Amino acid sequence: VGIIYEATITFTYLVISQKAMVLNFHHGNYSENEDVQEESKKLLIEESQKKVEEKPIINLFVLSDLFLSKGLQIFHAIIMFAKYYVAQVILGLAVVQALTVLIHVETQITTPVYLVLATICILYLKKLLLIILPVFSIARSVLVIIMIIFVYIVAARINNNITTNWQYSGDTLFLTLLSIAGGGRLSIYYFSFVNLEKKQIIVFYLATIAAKISTVVLNILWCYAILYVVPQRCSSATGDEFISFHNATAFEIPCNLTLESAVHNGQIVSIPLSTILRIYYPQYAWLSMVVKVFVVSSVIISYLAYGLPTSSWLEGIVYNSVDKIKEKLQKKVDRDKSDDLKKKPNWRRILLNQLMQWIFVGLTMLGMSFYSKGFYQMMNHIETGLIYILESIFLFFLYRVAVITTYRNVNIPWPPFSYWIYLVYFINITQFLLLVLNILSFFHVLF
């Protein structure tokens, strides 16, 4: 159900992105005549390919600027900044924790060093990242399958008991939904590198859904592999919930190596997993090292992959703001000369963008320092809550303006069915209900 739901959201964003692509290529002077659209289709594809080779042109800021009112644009910018910020803090915490366990260096050192290096890659090596990240992502998928197989083999020998208690199922509801969410928003950025042609768009969409399905399957397998090795809770009872190791007595089992402890301390689950394998099962110490190396590489790839659309969105905010200020200051300059000025390199604008990017990194570093143990709560409540706001409010207005009202006559290669608006209504309602539930759950945790 979650995959179908996510597929619906992704296609909705894809429709809106197509509208934005067409409007950007025609500079707002689109034709309502279908014959004219068909005749210019080849030219449109060629132009899109040239622009895509130069620079991505579609991101969430572009959609906001095209399809939202001024008030909603400001609100959307605030929510998106919070969303990207929280996501970068979460991924940064995961990377730093994994690196600390692998190389045994204090977080005070790994945090700034990693963030600076990663930001340099995102800002100045975008083209290289766009080439190597897909390759590394495929390699990561193969490695995770191999690692899961090894962990299952070891887990079969450990034979750790798994207990089920549905009383706690609500605690991880939002985290579970988050694990399969986000494909729609991330696809907007990467859609810029797809030619505006129906076949290629369909292939891109199917690839996005296939990635989500494989993610869900691998997540489920990985969770079970961990459950067979890592104790769920630290219990003094000797019932079904009690976990005993082959080479340790009941009183020698530390409570800080349980999943419950990892949640309270804001740790990624690979930390207790690798520690248990290394200390209590020294014969599997090699697997402990494999887990550490894989987790480090995996979270670094995730951080960089998410950092690209984050940087693109922030760049869009800076450039658009500067352009609007220039327009107000140059009201007497005619439109053609103003457009020519925009096309010329503007070093002030570039420097301002660089400054804002590095300020964002500094804020991310501060967030990681002050909320170092908030990994679980930030994922389960704050990030999910921001997602529900985006998709319960803004997705509807984006789709309504792009498809139903203002730009309904703009033809796109892969249009939605006429009844798709009802699915958008369904998304809005369910996301709003999840938002209310998330807020109530968050206050319950706090108080």
mmCIF file of N, CA and C in Angstrom, residues 104-156:
data_model
loop_
_atom_site.group_PDB
_atom_site.id
_atom_site.type_symbol
_atom_site.label_atom_id
_atom_site.label_comp_id
_atom_site.label_asym_id
_atom_site.label_seq_id
_atom_site.Cartn_x
_atom_site.Cartn_y
_atom_site.Cartn_z
ATOM 1 N N HIS A 104 37.534 5.277 14.796
ATOM 2 C CA HIS A 104 37.794 5.570 16.212
ATOM 3 C C HIS A 104 38.359 6.976 16.423
ATOM 4 N N VAL A 105 37.703 7.948 15.812
ATOM 5 C CA VAL A 105 38.080 9.355 15.973
ATOM 6 C C VAL A 105 36.890 10.091 16.577
ATOM 7 N N GLU A 106 37.151 11.041 17.442
ATOM 8 C CA GLU A 106 36.089 11.774 18.122
ATOM 9 C C GLU A 106 35.204 12.521 17.130
ATOM 10 N N THR A 107 33.922 12.619 17.475
ATOM 11 C CA THR A 107 32.962 13.288 16.603
ATOM 12 C C THR A 107 33.293 14.765 16.413
ATOM 13 N N GLN A 108 33.957 15.370 17.398
ATOM 14 C CA GLN A 108 34.331 16.775 17.281
ATOM 15 C C GLN A 108 35.289 17.010 16.113
ATOM 16 N N ILE A 109 35.996 15.951 15.711
ATOM 17 C CA ILE A 109 36.923 16.054 14.584
ATOM 18 C C ILE A 109 36.250 15.614 13.289
ATOM 19 N N THR A 110 35.556 14.477 13.334
ATOM 20 C CA THR A 110 34.946 13.944 12.117
ATOM 21 C C THR A 110 33.834 14.836 11.569
ATOM 22 N N THR A 111 33.083 15.492 12.452
ATOM 23 C CA THR A 111 31.952 16.311 12.000
ATOM 24 C C THR A 111 32.384 17.448 11.072
ATOM 25 N N PRO A 112 33.256 18.358 11.507
ATOM 26 C CA PRO A 112 33.636 19.460 10.595
ATOM 27 C C PRO A 112 34.399 18.994 9.372
ATOM 28 N N VAL A 113 35.303 18.020 9.556
ATOM 29 C CA VAL A 113 36.110 17.554 8.422
ATOM 30 C C VAL A 113 35.213 16.950 7.348
ATOM 31 N N TYR A 114 34.282 16.084 7.764
ATOM 32 C CA TYR A 114 33.409 15.443 6.779
ATOM 33 C C TYR A 114 32.507 16.460 6.091
ATOM 34 N N LEU A 115 31.875 17.343 6.868
ATOM 35 C CA LEU A 115 30.943 18.310 6.282
ATOM 36 C C LEU A 115 31.634 19.223 5.277
ATOM 37 N N VAL A 116 32.855 19.642 5.579
ATOM 38 C CA VAL A 116 33.595 20.501 4.650
ATOM 39 C C VAL A 116 33.908 19.754 3.361
ATOM 40 N N LEU A 117 34.413 18.533 3.471
ATOM 41 C CA LEU A 117 34.752 17.744 2.285
ATOM 42 C C LEU A 117 33.510 17.431 1.450
ATOM 43 N N ALA A 118 32.423 17.053 2.118
ATOM 44 C CA ALA A 118 31.192 16.726 1.398
ATOM 45 C C ALA A 118 30.634 17.956 0.684
ATOM 46 N N THR A 119 30.698 19.108 1.331
ATOM 47 C CA THR A 119 30.191 20.341 0.722
ATOM 48 C C THR A 119 31.024 20.746 -0.485
ATOM 49 N N ILE A 120 32.321 20.570 -0.403
ATOM 50 C CA ILE A 120 33.191 20.849 -1.552
ATOM 51 C C ILE A 120 32.786 19.991 -2.746
ATOM 52 N N CYS A 121 32.512 18.713 -2.492
ATOM 53 C CA CYS A 121 32.076 17.807 -3.568
ATOM 54 C C CYS A 121 30.748 18.250 -4.159
ATOM 55 N N ILE A 122 29.793 18.609 -3.296
ATOM 56 C CA ILE A 122 28.452 18.982 -3.758
ATOM 57 C C ILE A 122 28.477 20.285 -4.547
ATOM 58 N N LEU A 123 29.275 21.261 -4.097
ATOM 59 C CA LEU A 123 29.285 22.574 -4.740
ATOM 60 C C LEU A 123 30.155 22.635 -5.993
ATOM 61 N N TYR A 124 31.283 21.953 -5.979
ATOM 62 C CA TYR A 124 32.262 22.140 -7.047
ATOM 63 C C TYR A 124 32.491 20.895 -7.909
ATOM 64 N N LEU A 125 31.915 19.768 -7.519
ATOM 65 C CA LEU A 125 32.092 18.533 -8.300
ATOM 66 C C LEU A 125 30.745 17.905 -8.662
ATOM 67 N N LYS A 126 29.767 18.757 -8.986
ATOM 68 C CA LYS A 126 28.415 18.261 -9.272
ATOM 69 C C LYS A 126 28.394 17.304 -10.458
ATOM 70 N N LYS A 127 29.058 17.712 -11.534
ATOM 71 C CA LYS A 127 29.038 16.869 -12.736
ATOM 72 C C LYS A 127 29.651 15.498 -12.466
ATOM 73 N N LEU A 128 30.738 15.490 -11.704
ATOM 74 C CA LEU A 128 31.380 14.216 -11.371
ATOM 75 C C LEU A 128 30.466 13.365 -10.491
ATOM 76 N N LEU A 129 29.809 14.009 -9.525
ATOM 77 C CA LEU A 129 28.902 13.271 -8.639
ATOM 78 C C LEU A 129 27.741 12.664 -9.413
ATOM 79 N N LEU A 130 27.229 13.399 -10.384
ATOM 80 C CA LEU A 130 26.103 12.890 -11.173
ATOM 81 C C LEU A 130 26.503 11.674 -12.006
ATOM 82 N N ILE A 131 27.793 11.522 -12.251
ATOM 83 C CA ILE A 131 28.278 10.351 -12.993
ATOM 84 C C ILE A 131 28.541 9.179 -12.051
ATOM 85 N N ILE A 132 29.198 9.462 -10.923
ATOM 86 C CA ILE A 132 29.646 8.366 -10.065
ATOM 87 C C ILE A 132 28.569 7.903 -9.077
ATOM 88 N N LEU A 133 27.652 8.791 -8.670
ATOM 89 C CA LEU A 133 26.653 8.394 -7.687
ATOM 90 C C LEU A 133 25.750 7.266 -8.165
ATOM 91 N N PRO A 134 25.255 7.298 -9.415
ATOM 92 C CA PRO A 134 24.458 6.159 -9.883
ATOM 93 C C PRO A 134 25.234 4.844 -9.874
ATOM 94 N N VAL A 135 26.518 4.924 -10.260
ATOM 95 C CA VAL A 135 27.348 3.713 -10.268
ATOM 96 C C VAL A 135 27.541 3.195 -8.850
ATOM 97 N N PHE A 136 27.865 4.104 -7.928
ATOM 98 C CA PHE A 136 28.053 3.707 -6.534
ATOM 99 C C PHE A 136 26.751 3.198 -5.915
ATOM 100 N N SER A 137 25.628 3.772 -6.322
ATOM 101 C CA SER A 137 24.337 3.325 -5.789
ATOM 102 C C SER A 137 24.039 1.896 -6.212
ATOM 103 N N ILE A 138 24.356 1.566 -7.465
ATOM 104 C CA ILE A 138 24.161 0.187 -7.934
ATOM 105 C C ILE A 138 25.097 -0.754 -7.188
ATOM 106 N N ALA A 139 26.357 -0.329 -7.041
ATOM 107 C CA ALA A 139 27.318 -1.151 -6.299
ATOM 108 C C ALA A 139 26.872 -1.330 -4.856
ATOM 109 N N ARG A 140 26.310 -0.272 -4.257
ATOM 110 C CA ARG A 140 25.816 -0.366 -2.883
ATOM 111 C C ARG A 140 24.685 -1.378 -2.769
ATOM 112 N N SER A 141 23.796 -1.393 -3.748
ATOM 113 C CA SER A 141 22.679 -2.341 -3.728
ATOM 114 C C SER A 141 23.184 -3.781 -3.777
ATOM 115 N N VAL A 142 24.196 -4.008 -4.605
ATOM 116 C CA VAL A 142 24.774 -5.361 -4.693
ATOM 117 C C VAL A 142 25.448 -5.733 -3.373
ATOM 118 N N LEU A 143 26.190 -4.775 -2.797
ATOM 119 C CA LEU A 143 26.891 -5.043 -1.546
ATOM 120 C C LEU A 143 25.934 -5.302 -0.389
ATOM 121 N N VAL A 144 24.821 -4.565 -0.352
ATOM 122 C CA VAL A 144 23.886 -4.764 0.748
ATOM 123 C C VAL A 144 23.243 -6.143 0.668
ATOM 124 N N ILE A 145 23.003 -6.623 -0.540
ATOM 125 C CA ILE A 145 22.452 -7.978 -0.702
ATOM 126 C C ILE A 145 23.451 -9.011 -0.191
ATOM 127 N N ILE A 146 24.718 -8.833 -0.568
ATOM 128 C CA ILE A 146 25.761 -9.757 -0.102
ATOM 129 C C ILE A 146 25.897 -9.696 1.410
ATOM 130 N N MET A 147 25.879 -8.483 1.968
ATOM 131 C CA MET A 147 26.024 -8.327 3.409
ATOM 132 C C MET A 147 24.844 -8.948 4.157
ATOM 133 N N ILE A 148 23.641 -8.758 3.640
ATOM 134 C CA ILE A 148 22.454 -9.349 4.276
ATOM 135 C C ILE A 148 22.554 -10.870 4.285
ATOM 136 N N ILE A 149 23.048 -11.431 3.203
ATOM 137 C CA ILE A 149 23.215 -12.897 3.143
ATOM 138 C C ILE A 149 24.180 -13.360 4.229
ATOM 139 N N PHE A 150 25.323 -12.667 4.356
ATOM 140 C CA PHE A 150 26.310 -13.030 5.380
ATOM 141 C C PHE A 150 25.726 -12.890 6.790
ATOM 142 N N VAL A 151 24.999 -11.788 7.024
ATOM 143 C CA VAL A 151 24.418 -11.574 8.354
ATOM 144 C C VAL A 151 23.387 -12.653 8.665
ATOM 145 N N TYR A 152 22.612 -13.051 7.665
ATOM 146 C CA TYR A 152 21.622 -14.117 7.884
ATOM 147 C C TYR A 152 22.301 -15.438 8.214
ATOM 148 N N ILE A 153 23.418 -15.704 7.554
ATOM 149 C CA ILE A 153 24.156 -16.947 7.846
ATOM 150 C C ILE A 153 24.647 -16.946 9.293
ATOM 151 N N VAL A 154 25.209 -15.817 9.716
ATOM 152 C CA VAL A 154 25.674 -15.688 11.098
ATOM 153 C C VAL A 154 24.494 -15.706 12.063
ATOM 154 N N ALA A 155 23.417 -15.016 11.706
ATOM 155 C CA ALA A 155 22.235 -14.957 12.574
ATOM 156 C C ALA A 155 21.631 -16.336 12.801
ATOM 157 N N ALA A 156 21.693 -17.194 11.789
ATOM 158 C CA ALA A 156 21.153 -18.557 11.934
ATOM 159 C C ALA A 156 21.928 -19.336 12.997
#
